Tab-separated table of C-alpha atoms in Angstrom:
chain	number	residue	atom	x	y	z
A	1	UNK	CA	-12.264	5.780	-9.832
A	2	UNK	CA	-9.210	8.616	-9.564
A	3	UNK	CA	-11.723	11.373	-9.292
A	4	UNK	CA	-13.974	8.897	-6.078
A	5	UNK	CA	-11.049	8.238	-4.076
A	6	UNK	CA	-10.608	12.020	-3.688
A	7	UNK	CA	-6.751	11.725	-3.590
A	8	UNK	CA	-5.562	15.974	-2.241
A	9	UNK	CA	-2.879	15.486	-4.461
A	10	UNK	CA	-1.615	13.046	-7.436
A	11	UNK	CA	1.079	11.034	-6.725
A	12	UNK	CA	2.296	7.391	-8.349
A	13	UNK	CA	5.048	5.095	-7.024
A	14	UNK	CA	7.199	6.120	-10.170
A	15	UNK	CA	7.828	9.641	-8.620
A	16	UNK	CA	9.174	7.761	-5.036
A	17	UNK	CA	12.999	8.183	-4.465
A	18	UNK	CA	13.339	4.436	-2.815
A	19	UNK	CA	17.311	5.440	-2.262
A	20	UNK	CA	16.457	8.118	-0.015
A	21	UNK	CA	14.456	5.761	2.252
A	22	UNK	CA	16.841	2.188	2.540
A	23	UNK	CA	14.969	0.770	4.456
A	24	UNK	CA	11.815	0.640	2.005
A	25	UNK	CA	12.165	-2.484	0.210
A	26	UNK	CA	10.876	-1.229	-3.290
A	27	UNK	CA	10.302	-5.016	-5.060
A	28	UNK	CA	8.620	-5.718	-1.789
A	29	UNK	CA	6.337	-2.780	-2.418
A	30	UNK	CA	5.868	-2.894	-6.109
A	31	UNK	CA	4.407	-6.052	-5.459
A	32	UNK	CA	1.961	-4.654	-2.598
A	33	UNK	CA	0.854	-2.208	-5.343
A	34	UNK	CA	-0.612	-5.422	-7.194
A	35	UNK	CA	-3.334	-5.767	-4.645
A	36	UNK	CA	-2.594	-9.315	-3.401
A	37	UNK	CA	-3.224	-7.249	0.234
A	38	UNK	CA	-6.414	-6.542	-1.055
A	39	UNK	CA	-7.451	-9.932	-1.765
A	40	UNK	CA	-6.564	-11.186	1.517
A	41	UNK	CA	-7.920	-8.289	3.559
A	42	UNK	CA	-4.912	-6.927	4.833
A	43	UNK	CA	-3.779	-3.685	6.237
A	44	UNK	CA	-0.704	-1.527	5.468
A	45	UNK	CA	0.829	0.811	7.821
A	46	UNK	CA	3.274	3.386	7.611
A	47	UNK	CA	4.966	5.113	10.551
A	48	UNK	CA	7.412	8.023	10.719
A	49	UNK	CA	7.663	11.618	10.855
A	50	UNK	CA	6.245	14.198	9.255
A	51	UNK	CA	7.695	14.642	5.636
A	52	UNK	CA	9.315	11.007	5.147
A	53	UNK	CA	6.401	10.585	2.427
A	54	UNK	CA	3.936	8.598	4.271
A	55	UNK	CA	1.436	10.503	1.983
A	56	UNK	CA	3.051	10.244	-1.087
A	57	UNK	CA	3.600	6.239	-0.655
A	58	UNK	CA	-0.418	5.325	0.400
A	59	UNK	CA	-1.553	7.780	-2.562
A	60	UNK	CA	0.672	6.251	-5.297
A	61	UNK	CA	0.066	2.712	-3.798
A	62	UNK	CA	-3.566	3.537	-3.715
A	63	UNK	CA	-2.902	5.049	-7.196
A	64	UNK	CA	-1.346	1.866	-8.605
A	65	UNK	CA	-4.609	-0.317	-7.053
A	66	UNK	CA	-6.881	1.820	-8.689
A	67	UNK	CA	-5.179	1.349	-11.939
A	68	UNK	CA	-5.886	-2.857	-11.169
A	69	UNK	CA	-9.402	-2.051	-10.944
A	70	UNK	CA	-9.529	-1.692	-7.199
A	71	UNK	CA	-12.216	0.956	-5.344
A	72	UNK	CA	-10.144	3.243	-3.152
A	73	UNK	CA	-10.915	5.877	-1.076
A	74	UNK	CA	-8.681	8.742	0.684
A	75	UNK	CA	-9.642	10.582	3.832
A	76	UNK	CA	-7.783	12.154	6.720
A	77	UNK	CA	-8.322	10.563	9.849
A	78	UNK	CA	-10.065	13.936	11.329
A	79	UNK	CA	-12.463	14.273	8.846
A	80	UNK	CA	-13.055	10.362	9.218
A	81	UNK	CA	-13.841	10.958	12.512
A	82	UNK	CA	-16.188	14.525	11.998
A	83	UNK	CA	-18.089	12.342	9.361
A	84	UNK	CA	-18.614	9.493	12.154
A	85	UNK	CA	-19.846	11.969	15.104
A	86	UNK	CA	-22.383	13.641	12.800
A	87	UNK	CA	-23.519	10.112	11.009
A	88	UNK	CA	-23.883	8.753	15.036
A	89	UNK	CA	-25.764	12.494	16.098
A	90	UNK	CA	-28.342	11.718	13.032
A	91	UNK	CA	-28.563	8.082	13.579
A	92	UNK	CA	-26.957	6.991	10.491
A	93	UNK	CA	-24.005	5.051	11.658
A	94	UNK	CA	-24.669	1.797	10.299
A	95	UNK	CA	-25.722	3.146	6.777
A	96	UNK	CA	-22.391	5.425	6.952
A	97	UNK	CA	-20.466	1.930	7.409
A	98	UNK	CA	-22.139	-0.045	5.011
A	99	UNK	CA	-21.371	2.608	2.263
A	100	UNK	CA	-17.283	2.579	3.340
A	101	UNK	CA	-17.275	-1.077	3.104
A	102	UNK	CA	-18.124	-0.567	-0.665
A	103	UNK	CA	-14.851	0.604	-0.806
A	104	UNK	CA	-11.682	-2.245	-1.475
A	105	UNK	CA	-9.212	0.042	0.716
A	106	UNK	CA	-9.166	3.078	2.756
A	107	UNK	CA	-6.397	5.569	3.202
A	108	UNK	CA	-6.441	6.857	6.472
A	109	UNK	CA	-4.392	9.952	6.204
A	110	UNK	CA	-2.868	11.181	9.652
A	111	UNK	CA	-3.535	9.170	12.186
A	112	UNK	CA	-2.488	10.986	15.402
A	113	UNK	CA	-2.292	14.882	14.389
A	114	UNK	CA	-5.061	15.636	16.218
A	115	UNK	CA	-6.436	13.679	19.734
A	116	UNK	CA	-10.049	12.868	19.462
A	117	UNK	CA	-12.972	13.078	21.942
A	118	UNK	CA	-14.063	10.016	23.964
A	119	UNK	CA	-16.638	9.339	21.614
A	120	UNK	CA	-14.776	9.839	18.260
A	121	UNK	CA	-12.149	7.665	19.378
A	122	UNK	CA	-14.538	5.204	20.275
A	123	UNK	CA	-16.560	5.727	16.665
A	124	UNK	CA	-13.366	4.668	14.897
A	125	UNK	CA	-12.506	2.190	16.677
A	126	UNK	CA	-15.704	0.452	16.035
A	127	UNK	CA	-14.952	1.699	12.359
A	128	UNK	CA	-11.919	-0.129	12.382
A	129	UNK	CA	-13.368	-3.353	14.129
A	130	UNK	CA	-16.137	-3.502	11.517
A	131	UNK	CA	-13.522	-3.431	8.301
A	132	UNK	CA	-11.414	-5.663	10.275
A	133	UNK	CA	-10.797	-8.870	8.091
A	134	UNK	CA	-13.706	-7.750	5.321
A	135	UNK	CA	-11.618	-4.882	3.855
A	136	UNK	CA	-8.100	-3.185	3.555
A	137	UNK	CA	-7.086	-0.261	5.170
A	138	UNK	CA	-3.878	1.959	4.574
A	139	UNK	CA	-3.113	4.236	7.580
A	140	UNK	CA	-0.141	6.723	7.383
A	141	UNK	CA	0.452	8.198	11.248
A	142	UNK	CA	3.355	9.793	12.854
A	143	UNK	CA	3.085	7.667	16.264
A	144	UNK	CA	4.621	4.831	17.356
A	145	UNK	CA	2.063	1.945	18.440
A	146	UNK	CA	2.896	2.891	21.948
A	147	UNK	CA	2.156	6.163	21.805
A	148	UNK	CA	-1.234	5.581	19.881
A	149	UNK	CA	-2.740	5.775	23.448
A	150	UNK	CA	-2.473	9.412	23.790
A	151	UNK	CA	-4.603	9.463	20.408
A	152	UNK	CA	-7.483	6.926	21.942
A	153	UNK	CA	-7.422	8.081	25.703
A	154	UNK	CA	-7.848	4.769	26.271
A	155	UNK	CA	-5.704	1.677	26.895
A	156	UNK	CA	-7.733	-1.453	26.952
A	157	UNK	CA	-9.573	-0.021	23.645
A	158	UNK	CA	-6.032	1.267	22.290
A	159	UNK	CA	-5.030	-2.466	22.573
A	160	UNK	CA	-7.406	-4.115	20.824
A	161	UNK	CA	-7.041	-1.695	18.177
A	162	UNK	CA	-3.272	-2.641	17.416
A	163	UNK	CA	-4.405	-6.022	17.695
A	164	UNK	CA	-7.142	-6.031	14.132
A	165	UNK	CA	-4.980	-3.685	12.571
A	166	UNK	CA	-1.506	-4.924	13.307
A	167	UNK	CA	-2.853	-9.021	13.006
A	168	UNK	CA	-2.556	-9.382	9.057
A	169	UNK	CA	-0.362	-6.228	8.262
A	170	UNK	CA	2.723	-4.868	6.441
A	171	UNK	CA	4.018	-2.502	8.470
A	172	UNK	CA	6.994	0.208	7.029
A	173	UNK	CA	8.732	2.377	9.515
A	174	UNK	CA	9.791	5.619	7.597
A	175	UNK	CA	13.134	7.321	8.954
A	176	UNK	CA	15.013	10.297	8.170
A	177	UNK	CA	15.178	13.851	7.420
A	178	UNK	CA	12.259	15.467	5.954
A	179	UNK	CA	11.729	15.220	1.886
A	180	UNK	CA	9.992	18.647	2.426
A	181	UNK	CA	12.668	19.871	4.469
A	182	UNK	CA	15.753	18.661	1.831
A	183	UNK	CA	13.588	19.920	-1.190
A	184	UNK	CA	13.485	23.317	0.563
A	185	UNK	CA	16.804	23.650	1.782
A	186	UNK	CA	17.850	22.141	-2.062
A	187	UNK	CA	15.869	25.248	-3.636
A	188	UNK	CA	17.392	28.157	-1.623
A	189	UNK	CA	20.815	26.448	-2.127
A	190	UNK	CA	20.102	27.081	-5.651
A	191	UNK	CA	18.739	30.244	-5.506
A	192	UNK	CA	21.448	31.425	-4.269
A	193	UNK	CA	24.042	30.178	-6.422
A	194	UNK	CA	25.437	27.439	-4.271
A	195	UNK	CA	25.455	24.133	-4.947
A	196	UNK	CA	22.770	21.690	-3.556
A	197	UNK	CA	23.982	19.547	-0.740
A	198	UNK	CA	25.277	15.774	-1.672
């Protein structure tokens, strides 16, 4: 199940700093890792900006399901989105969807890096509307919901969106300087003899 949900990196919740991010309420998410979410078909969002460890806390929560015996399965949300244009160009589209419901949750990695066409937008938003209340999805994105417009190009359809995913969610708003950022400055701190920043 590890080696299916194609995870670009390991990561568990074990390896998480909760003090660095207060407002992450880590009992509150241990118990998410447990898969009750699962069960009732709920979503899990996290928001912030880049190197906060969005992708670090869907992997090792996706991790922690797998280890309950859940099917997961991590993608970025470009590569969703090339996979949906070329299953729609061949005519596969309802086959494609039928074989990602299989899966108990989805990790939608980067949500709003990259703008999509008209039609891709409109592809995964119909992606979205079909797992809506039959499956999980975990979405890590760097918008707020009021920017997610400038991702969809559209905001009637942009709307609706917020409303499936946001309707039965736990949502986690991820502040703060970047983990990246403090590891980096932490290592040349220490390279050169000083030492590391409190």
């Amino acid at each position: 199940r590890l080696k299916q949900a194609t995870f670009p990196i390991h990561k568990t919740l074990d390896t998480f700093d909760f003090t660095l991010t207060p407002s992450l309420n880590r009992n509150r998410f241990m118990t998410l890792a447990k898969g009750e979410f699962v069960e009732k078909k709920e979503n899990v969002i996290f928001l912030g900006n880049s190197g906060t460890g969005k992708t670090h806390l869907a992997t090792g929560l996706g991790t922690s399901l797998i280890q309950n015996g859940y099917k997961v399965k991590f993608i970025t949300a470009q590569d969703l989105v090339e996979e949906l244009l070329t299953a729609n160009v061949e005519l596969k589209l309802t086959a494609f969807e039928h074989k990602w419901l299989k899966y108990d949750v989805i990790i939608i990695d980067e949500l709003g890096y990259v703008p999509f066409s008209k039609t891709g937008a409109e592809l995964l938003f119909q992606f979205f509307s079909n797992r809506y209340e039959r499956a999980s999805v975990i979405i890590t994105t760097n918008l707020d919901f009021t920017e997610w417009t400038s991702v969809f190009g559209n905001d009637k359809m942009t709307i609706a969106l917020l409303d499936r995913l946001t309707h039965r969610s736990h949502i986690f708003l991820l502040n703060g300087e970047s983990y990246r950022f403090r590891q980096s400055m932490k290592r040349i701190e220490e390279r050169e003899g000083g030492r590391p920043r409190e």
